[in-house]
Short mmCIF file of C-alpha atoms and ligand atoms in Angstrom, two decimals:
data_model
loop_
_atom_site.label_atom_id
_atom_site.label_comp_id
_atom_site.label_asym_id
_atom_site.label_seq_id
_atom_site.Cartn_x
_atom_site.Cartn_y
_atom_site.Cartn_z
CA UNK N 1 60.09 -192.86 -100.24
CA UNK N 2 59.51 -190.19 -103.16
CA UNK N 3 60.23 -186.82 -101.84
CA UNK N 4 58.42 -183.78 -102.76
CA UNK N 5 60.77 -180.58 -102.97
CA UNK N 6 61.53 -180.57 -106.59
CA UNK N 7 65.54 -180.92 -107.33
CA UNK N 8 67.10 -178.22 -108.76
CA UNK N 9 70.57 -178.18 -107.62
CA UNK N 10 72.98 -180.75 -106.38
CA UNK N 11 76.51 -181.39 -104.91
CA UNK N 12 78.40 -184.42 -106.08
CA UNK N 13 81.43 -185.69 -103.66
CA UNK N 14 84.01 -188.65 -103.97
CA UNK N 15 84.89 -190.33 -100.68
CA UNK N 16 87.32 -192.98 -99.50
CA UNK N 17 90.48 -194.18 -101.81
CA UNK N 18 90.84 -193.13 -105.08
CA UNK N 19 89.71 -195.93 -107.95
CA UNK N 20 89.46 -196.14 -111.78
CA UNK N 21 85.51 -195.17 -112.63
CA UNK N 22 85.16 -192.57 -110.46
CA UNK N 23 85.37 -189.49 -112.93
CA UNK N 24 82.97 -191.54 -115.15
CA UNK N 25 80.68 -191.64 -112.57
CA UNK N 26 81.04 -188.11 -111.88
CA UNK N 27 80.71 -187.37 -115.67
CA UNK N 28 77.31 -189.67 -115.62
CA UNK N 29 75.79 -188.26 -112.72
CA UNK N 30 76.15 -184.71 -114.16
CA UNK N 31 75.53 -185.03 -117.16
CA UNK N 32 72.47 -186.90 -116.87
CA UNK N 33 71.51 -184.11 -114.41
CA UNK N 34 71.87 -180.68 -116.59
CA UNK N 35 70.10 -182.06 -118.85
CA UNK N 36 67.36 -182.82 -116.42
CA UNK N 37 67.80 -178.95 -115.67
CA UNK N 38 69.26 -180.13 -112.46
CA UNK N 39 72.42 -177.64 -111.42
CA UNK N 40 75.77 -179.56 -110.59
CA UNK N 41 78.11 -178.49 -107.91
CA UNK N 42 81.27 -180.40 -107.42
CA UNK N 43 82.09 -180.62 -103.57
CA UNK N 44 86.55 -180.96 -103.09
CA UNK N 45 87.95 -183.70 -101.02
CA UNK N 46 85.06 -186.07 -100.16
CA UNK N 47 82.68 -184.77 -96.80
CA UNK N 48 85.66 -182.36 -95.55
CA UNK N 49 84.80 -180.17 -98.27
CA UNK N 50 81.11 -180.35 -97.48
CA UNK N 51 82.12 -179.52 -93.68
CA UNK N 52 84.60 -175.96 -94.89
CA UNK N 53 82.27 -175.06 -97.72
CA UNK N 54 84.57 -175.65 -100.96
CA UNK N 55 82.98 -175.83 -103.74
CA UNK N 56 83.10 -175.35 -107.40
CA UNK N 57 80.67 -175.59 -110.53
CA UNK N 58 80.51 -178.64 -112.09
CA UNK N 59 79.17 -177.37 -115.82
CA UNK N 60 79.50 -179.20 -119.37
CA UNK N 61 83.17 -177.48 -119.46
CA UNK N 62 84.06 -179.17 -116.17
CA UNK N 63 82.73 -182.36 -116.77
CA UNK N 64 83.84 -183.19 -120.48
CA UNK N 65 87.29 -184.91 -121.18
CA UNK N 66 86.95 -186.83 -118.17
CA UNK N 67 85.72 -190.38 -118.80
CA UNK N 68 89.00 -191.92 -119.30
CA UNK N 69 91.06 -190.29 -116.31
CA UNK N 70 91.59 -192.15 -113.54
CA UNK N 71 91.46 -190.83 -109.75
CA UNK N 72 89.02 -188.17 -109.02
CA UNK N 73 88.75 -184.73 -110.34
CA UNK N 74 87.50 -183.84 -107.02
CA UNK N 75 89.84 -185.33 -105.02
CA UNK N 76 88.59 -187.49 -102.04
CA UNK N 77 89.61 -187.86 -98.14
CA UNK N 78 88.76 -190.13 -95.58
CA UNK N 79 86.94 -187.94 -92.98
CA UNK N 80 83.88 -189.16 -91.05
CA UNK N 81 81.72 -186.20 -90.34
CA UNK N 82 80.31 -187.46 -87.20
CA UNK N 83 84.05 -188.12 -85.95
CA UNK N 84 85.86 -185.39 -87.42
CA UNK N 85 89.07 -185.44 -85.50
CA UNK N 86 90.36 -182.05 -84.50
CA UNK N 87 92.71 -181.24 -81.70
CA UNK N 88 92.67 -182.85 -78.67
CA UNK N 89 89.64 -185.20 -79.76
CA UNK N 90 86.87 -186.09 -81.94
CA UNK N 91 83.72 -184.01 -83.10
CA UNK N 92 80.07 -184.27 -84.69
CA UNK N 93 80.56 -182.23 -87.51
CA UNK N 94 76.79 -183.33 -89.38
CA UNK N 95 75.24 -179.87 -88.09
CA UNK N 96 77.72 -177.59 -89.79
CA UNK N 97 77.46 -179.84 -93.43
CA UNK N 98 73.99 -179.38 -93.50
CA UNK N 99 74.59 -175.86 -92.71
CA UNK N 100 76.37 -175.22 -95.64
CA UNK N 101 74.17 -177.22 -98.14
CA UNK N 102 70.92 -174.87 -97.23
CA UNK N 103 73.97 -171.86 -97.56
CA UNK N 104 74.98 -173.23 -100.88
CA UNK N 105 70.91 -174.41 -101.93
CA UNK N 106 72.20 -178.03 -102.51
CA UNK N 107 68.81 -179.66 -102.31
CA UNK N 108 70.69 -183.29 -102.61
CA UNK N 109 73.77 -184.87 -102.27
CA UNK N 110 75.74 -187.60 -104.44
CA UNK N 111 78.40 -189.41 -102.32
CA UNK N 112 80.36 -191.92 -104.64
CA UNK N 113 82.31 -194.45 -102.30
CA UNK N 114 83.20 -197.77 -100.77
CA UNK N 115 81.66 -199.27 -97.46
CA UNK N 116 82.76 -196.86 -95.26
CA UNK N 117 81.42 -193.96 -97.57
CA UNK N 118 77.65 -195.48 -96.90
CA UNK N 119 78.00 -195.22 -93.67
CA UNK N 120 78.88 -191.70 -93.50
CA UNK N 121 76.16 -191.12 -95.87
CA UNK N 122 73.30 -192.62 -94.23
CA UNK N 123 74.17 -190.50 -90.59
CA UNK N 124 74.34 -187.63 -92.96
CA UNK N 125 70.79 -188.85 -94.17
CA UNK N 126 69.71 -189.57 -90.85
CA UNK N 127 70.35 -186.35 -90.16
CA UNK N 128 67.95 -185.31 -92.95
CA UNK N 129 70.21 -184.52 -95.90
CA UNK N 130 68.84 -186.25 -98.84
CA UNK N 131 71.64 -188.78 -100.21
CA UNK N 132 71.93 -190.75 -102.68
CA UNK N 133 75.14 -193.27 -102.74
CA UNK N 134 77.32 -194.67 -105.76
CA UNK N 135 79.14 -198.20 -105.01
CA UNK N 136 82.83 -197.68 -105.74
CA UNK N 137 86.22 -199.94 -104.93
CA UNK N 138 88.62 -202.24 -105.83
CA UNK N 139 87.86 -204.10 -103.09
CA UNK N 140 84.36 -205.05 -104.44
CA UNK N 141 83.10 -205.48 -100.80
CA UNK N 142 80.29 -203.12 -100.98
CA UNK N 143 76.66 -204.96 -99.79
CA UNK N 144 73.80 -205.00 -101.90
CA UNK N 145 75.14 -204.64 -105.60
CA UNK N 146 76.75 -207.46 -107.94
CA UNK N 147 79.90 -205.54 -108.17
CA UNK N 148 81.20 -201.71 -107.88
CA UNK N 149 82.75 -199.99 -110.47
CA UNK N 150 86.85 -199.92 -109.97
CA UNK N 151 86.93 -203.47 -109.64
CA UNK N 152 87.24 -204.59 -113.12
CA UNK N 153 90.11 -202.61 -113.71
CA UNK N 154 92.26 -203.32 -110.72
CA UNK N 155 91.33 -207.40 -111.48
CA UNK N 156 93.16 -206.72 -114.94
CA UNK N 157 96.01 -204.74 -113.39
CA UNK N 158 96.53 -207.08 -110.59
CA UNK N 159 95.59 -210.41 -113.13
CA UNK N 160 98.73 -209.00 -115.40
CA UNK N 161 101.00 -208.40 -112.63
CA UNK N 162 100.69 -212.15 -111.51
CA UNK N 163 101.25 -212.81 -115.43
CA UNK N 164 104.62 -211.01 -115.56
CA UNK N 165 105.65 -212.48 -112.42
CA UNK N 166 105.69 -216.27 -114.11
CA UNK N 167 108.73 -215.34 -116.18
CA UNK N 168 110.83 -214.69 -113.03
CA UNK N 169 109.62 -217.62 -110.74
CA UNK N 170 110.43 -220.11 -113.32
CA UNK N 171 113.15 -218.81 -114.76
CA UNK N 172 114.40 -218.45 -111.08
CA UNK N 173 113.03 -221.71 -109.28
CA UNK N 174 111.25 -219.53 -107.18
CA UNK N 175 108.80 -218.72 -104.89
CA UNK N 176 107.20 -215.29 -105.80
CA UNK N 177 105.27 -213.82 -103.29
CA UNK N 178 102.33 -211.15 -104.23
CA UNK N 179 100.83 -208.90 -102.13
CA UNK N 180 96.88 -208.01 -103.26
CA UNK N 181 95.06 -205.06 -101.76
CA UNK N 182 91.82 -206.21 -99.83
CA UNK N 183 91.26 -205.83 -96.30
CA UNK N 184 88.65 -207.52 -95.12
CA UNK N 185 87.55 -209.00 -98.61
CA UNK N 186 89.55 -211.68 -100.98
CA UNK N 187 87.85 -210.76 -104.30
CA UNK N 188 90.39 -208.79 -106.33
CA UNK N 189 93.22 -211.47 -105.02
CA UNK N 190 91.13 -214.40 -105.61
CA UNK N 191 89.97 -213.15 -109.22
CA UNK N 192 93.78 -211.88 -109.96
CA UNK N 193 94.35 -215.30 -108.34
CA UNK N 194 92.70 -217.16 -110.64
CA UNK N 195 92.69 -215.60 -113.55
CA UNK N 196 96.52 -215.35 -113.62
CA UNK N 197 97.25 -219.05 -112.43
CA UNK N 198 98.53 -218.43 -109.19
CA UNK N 199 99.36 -221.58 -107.29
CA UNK N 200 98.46 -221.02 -103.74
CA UNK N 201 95.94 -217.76 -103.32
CA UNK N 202 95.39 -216.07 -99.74
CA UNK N 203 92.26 -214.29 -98.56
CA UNK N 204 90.93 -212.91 -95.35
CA UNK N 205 87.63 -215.47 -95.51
CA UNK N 206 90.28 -218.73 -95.15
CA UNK N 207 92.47 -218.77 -92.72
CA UNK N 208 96.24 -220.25 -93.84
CA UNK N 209 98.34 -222.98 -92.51
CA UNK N 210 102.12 -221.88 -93.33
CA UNK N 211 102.80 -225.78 -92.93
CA UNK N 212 99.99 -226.81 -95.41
CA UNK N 213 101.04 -223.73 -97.79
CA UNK N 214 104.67 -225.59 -97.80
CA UNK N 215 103.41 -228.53 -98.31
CA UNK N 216 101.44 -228.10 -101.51
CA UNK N 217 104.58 -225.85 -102.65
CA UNK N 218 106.84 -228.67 -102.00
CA UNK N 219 104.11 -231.48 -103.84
CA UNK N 220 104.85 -229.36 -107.00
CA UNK N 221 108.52 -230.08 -106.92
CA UNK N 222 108.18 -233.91 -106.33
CA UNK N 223 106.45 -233.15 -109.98
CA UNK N 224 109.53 -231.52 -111.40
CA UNK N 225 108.04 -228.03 -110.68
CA UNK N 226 110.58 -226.06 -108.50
CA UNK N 227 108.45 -222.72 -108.86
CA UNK N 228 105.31 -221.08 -107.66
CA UNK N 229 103.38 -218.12 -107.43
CA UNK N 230 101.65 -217.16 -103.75
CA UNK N 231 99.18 -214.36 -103.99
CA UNK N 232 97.73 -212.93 -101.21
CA UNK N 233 95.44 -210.10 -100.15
CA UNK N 234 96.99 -207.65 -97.60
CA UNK N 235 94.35 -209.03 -95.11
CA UNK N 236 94.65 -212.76 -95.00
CA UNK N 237 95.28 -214.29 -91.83
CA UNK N 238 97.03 -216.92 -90.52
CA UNK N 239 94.91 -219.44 -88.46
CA UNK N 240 96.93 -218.34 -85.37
CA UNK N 241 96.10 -215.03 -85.74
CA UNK N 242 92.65 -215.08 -86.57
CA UNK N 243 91.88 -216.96 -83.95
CA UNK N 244 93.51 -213.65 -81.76
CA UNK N 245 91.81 -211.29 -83.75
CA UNK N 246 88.78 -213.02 -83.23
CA UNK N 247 89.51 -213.24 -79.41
CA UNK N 248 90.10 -209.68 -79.21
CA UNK N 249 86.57 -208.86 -81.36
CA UNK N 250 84.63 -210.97 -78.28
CA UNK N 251 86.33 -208.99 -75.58
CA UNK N 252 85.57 -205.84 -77.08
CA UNK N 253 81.90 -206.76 -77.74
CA UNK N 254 82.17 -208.34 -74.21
CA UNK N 255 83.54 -205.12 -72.76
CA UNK N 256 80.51 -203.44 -70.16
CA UNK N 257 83.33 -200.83 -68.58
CA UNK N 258 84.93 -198.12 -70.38
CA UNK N 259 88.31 -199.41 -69.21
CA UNK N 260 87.58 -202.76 -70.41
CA UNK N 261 86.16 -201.83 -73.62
CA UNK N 262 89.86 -199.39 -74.34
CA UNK N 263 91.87 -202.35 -73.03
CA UNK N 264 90.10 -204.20 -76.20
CA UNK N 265 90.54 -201.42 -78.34
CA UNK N 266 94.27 -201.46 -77.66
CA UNK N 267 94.32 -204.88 -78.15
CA UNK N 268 92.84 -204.95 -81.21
CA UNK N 269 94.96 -202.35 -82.88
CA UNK N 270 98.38 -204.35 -81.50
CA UNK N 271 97.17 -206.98 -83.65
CA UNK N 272 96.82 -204.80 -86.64
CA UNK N 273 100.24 -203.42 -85.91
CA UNK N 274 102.03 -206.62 -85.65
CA UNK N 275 99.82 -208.16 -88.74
CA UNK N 276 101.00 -205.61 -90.69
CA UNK N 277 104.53 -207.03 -92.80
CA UNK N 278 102.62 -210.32 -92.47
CA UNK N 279 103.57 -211.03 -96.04
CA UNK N 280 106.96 -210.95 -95.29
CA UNK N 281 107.12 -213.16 -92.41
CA UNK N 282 105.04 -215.51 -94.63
CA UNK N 283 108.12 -214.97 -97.21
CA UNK N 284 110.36 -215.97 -94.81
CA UNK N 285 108.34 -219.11 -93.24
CA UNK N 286 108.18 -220.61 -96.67
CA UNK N 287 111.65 -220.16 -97.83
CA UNK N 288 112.61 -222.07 -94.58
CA UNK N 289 110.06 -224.65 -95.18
CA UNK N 290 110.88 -225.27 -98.60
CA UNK N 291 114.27 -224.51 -99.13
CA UNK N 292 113.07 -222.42 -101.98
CA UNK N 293 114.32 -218.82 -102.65
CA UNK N 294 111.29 -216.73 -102.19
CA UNK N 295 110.69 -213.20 -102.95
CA UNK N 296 107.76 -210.65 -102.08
CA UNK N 297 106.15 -208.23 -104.50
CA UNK N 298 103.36 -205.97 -103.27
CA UNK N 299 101.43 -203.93 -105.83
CA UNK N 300 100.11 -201.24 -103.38
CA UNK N 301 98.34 -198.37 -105.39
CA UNK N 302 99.25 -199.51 -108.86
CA UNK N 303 95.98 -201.58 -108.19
CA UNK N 304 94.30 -198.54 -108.20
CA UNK N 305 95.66 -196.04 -110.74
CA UNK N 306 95.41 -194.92 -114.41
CA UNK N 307 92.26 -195.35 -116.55
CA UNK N 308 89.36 -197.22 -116.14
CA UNK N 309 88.65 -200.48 -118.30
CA UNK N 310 85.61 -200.74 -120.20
CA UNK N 311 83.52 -202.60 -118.25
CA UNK N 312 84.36 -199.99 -115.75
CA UNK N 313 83.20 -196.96 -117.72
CA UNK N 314 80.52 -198.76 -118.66
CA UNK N 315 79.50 -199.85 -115.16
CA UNK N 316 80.07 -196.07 -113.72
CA UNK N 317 78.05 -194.12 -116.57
CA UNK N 318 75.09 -196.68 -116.44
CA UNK N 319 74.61 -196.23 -112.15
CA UNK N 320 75.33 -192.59 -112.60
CA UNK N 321 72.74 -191.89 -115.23
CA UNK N 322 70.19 -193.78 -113.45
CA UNK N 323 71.33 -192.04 -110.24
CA UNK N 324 70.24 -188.58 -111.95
CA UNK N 325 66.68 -190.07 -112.78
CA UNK N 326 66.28 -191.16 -109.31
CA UNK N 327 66.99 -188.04 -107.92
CA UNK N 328 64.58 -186.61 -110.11
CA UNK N 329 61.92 -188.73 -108.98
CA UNK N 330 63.26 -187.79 -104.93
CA UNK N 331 64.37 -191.15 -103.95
CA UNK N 332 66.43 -191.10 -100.98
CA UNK N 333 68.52 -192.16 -99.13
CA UNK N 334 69.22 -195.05 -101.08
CA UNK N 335 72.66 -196.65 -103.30
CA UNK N 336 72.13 -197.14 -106.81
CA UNK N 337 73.37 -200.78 -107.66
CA UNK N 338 73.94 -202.64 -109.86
CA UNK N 339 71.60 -205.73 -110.33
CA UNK N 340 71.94 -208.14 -113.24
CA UNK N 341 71.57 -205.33 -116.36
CA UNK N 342 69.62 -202.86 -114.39
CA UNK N 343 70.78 -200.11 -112.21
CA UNK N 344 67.99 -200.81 -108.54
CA UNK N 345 68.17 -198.03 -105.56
CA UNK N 346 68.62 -200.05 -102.30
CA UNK N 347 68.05 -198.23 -99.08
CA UNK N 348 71.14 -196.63 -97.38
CA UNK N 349 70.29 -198.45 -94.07
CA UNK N 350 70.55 -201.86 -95.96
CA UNK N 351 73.94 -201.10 -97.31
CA UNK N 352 75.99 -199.23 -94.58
CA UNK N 353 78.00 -201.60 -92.42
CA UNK N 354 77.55 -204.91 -94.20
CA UNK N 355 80.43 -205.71 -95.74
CA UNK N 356 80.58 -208.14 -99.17
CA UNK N 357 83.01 -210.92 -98.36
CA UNK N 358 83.40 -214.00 -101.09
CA UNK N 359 80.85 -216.52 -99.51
CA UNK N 360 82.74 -220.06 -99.12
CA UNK N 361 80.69 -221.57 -101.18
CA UNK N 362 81.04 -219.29 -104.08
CA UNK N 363 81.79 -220.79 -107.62
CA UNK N 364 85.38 -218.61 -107.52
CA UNK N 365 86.57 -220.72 -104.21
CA UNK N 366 85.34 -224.34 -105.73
CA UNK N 367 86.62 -223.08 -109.54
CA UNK N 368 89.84 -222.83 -107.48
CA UNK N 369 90.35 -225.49 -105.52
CA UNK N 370 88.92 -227.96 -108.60
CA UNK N 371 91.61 -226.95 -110.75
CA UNK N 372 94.11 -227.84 -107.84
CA UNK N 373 94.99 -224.04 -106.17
CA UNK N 374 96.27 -224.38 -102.47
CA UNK N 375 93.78 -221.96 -100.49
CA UNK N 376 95.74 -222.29 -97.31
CA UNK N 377 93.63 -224.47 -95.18
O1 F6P K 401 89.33 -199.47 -100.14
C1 F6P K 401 90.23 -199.73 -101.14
C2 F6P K 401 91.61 -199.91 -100.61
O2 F6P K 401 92.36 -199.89 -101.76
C3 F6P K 401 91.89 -201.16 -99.78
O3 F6P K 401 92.04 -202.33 -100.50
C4 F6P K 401 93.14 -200.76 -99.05
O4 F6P K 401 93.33 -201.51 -97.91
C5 F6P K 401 92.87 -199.34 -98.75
O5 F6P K 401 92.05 -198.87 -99.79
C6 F6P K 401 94.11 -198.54 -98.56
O6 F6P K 401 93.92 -197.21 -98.93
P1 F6P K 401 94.66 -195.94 -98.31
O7 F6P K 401 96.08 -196.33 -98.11
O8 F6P K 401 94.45 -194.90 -99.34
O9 F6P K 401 93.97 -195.61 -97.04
#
C-alpha cells in the first residue's frame, strides 16, 4: 500500500551474518537514493544500532569504493529487537527504535538480511516503522525470491574447495569429508555438491543412512575407485536423529503448560548440542565401515568472506536500485526480490518465517541422483 509522507531521509542497516554483496547493496540502495534527493544514513551493527542511536552519514564519499569489498561497511549483529537480551532476561526494545528514528527524522528503514532479518523487520513494521527488506545469504533460504545475493559467491568458494580436495582423496585413497554451511537449507552444499563432483552430498531435507552412505562408498571400490568425496551441510541429519528432532518439535508444539513447553525447549537444544561435531562422528562411522582412511574438512566462514562474484554484484545493485524507487513510490513493508529479470516487492508478512528449503523434487536433487551421487537415503 503506497504511503503518503514523502521520503526524504532514510537509514540503511545490515543484519544477520556477514556475506559477499552486502556493500553492493548498500552502495545501490544509496546511491539510487541521493540521487532521488533522498538523504542516506548508515545505521552500525544491524537493529542494535537502531536501538543506542549510532549513526553516521552515508554520502557519495562514504559509499564509493565499496562494490567489491566483502563484509559490511556497517557491520551487522544478530539482535532481535523485540527480545533484546539484557541482564537477567529478555526485553521489547521496538518502542525505543522507533524513538530514535522520529529523533534522527528517518522516515524509512532499509534492513538487508537473511530469514531471520524479515522477521525482525516486519515486528518493526508492525509496529509502524516503514521497512523495506533486501534478501541476503549464503544459505539461499530466504522465501519469496529466486535466489539472494551472497549465494553465488559462496557456491564458487565452496564448488573450488571440493575441487582442491580431489587431489588429496585420490592421491590418498581416501575418504574426504566436507563440511558446508547451511542450517536448515542444503542449497550451497548441494550446488558445491554438484558442481564440484562430490560423490555422496548431505543436506538437512534427506535424512542419511551411515550404512547406505558406506555402502555406495564401498560400490566405488569394487570399481577400482578407493576414493571419495562426502560433502555435507552443517545441518544434515541422520535418520535417527531427525526422527528425535522431530519428536522433540511435536512435544514442544504439544506443550499446553509452561513446564512442559521448557522441558521441550531443553530438549530441543540437547539435541542441537549433541548434533553439533556430527560431521565427525560421521568421519568416524565411515572409516569403520569402510576401512577407508577418512578425513574431515569444514570450510566455516571462508564460505562467506572476500569479494563478491559478479553475478553477486550484479544481483545486489539491481534489488538495491529498485529498492530506492520503491521507497520513493512509499511501498512498505515489503522485500524486494528477485523474480526472473525483474526486481518484485513481496509483502514482509509473506516472507518472514518461511524458510526456502530445496523442494525434493527439484531438478538439483534428480540432476544428482541421475548422474549416480549417493544422497544418503
Ligand atoms: O546464515 C548464514 C550462515 O552462514 C549459516 O549458514 C550458518 O549456520 C550461520 O550463518 C552461522 O553464522 P554465525 O556463526 O555468524 O552465527
Amino acid at each position: 500500500m503506497p504511503s503518503m509522507t514523502p521520503i526524504t531521509r532514510i537509514g540503511i542497516l545490515t543484519a544477520g551474518g556477514d556475506c559477499p554483496g552486502l556493500n553492493a547493496a548498500i552502495r545501490g540502495v544509496g546511491k539510487a537514493a541521493i540521487r532521488r534527493h533522498i538523504e542516506v544514513i548508515g545505521i552500525r551493527d544491524g537493529f542494535l544500532g537502531l536501538i543506542e542511536n549510532r549513526t553516521f552519514p552515508l554520502d557519495k564519499q562514504a559509499l564509493a569504493g565499496i562494490l567489491t569489498v566483502g563484509g559490511t561497511i556497517l557491520g551487522t549483529s544478530r539482535v532481535k529487537p523485540h527480545r533484546l537480551e539484557v541482564k537477567g532476561g529478555v526485553r521489547d526494545v521496538r518502542d525505543v527504535i522507533l524513538a530514535n528514528c522520529a529523533k534522527r527524522g528517518l522516515n524509512a528503514v532499509v534492513c538487508i538480511g537473511g530469514d531471520g532479518t524479515q522477521k525482525n523487520a516486519l515486528r518493526l513494521a508492525e509496529k509502524g516503522l516503514r521497512i523495506i527488506t533486501l534478501p541476503k545469504t549464503i544459505d539461499n533460504d530466504v522465501a519469496m525470491t529466486d535466489t539472494s545475493f551472497g549465494f553465488d559467491t559462496a557456491l564458487g568458494i565452496a564448488t573450488e574447495a571440493i575441487d582442491r580436495l580431489h587431489s588429496t582423496a585420490h592421491s590418498h585413497h581416501r575418504i574426504l569429508v566436507v563440511e558446508l554451511m547451511g542450517h536448515r537449507a542444503g542449497w550451497l552444499t548441494l550446488g558445491a555438491g554438484i558442481a564440484g563432483g562430490a560423490d555422496v552430498i548431505l543436506i538437512p531435507e534427506i535424512p542419511y543412512s551411515v550404512k547406505h552412505i558406506a555402502t555406495a562408498i564401498r560400490r566405488r571400490g569394487g570399481k577400482g575407485v578407493n576414493f571419495s568425496i562426502v560433502a555435507i551441510a552443517e545441518g544434515a541429519l541422520s535418520i535417527e536423529y531427525a526422527t528425535r528432532f522431530r519428536e522433540a518439535k511435536d512435544q514442544k508444539s504439544r506443550a499446553r503448560s509452561p513446564d512442559a513447553r521448557e522441558q521441550a525447549r531443553v530438549e530441543l537444544a540437547d539435541l542441537d548440542r549433541t548434533h553439533a561435531g556430527n560431521t565427525m562422528r560421521l568421519a568416524n562411522d565411515l572409516e569403520k565401515l569402510t576401512g577407508l582412511e577418512c578425513r574431515v574438512t569444514i570450510l566455516g566462514y571462508v564460505q562467506r568472506g572476500g569479494a563478491p562474484s559478479a553475478v553477486d554484484r550484479l544481483l545486489a545493485t539491481r534489488l538495491g536500485t529498485a529498492c530506492a524507487e520503491l521507497l520513493q513510490e512509499g511501498v512498505f513493508p515489503v522485500m524486494v526480490a528477485a523474480r526472473g529479470e525483474r526486481a518484485q516487492p513481496v509483502p514482509l508478512d509473506q516472507v518472514a518465517g518461511k524458510r526456502k528449503q530445496v523442494p525434493l523434487d527439484h531438478p538439483w536433487i534428480a540432476a544428482a541422483r541421475a548422474v549416480g551421487t549417493c544422497l544418503g537415503d
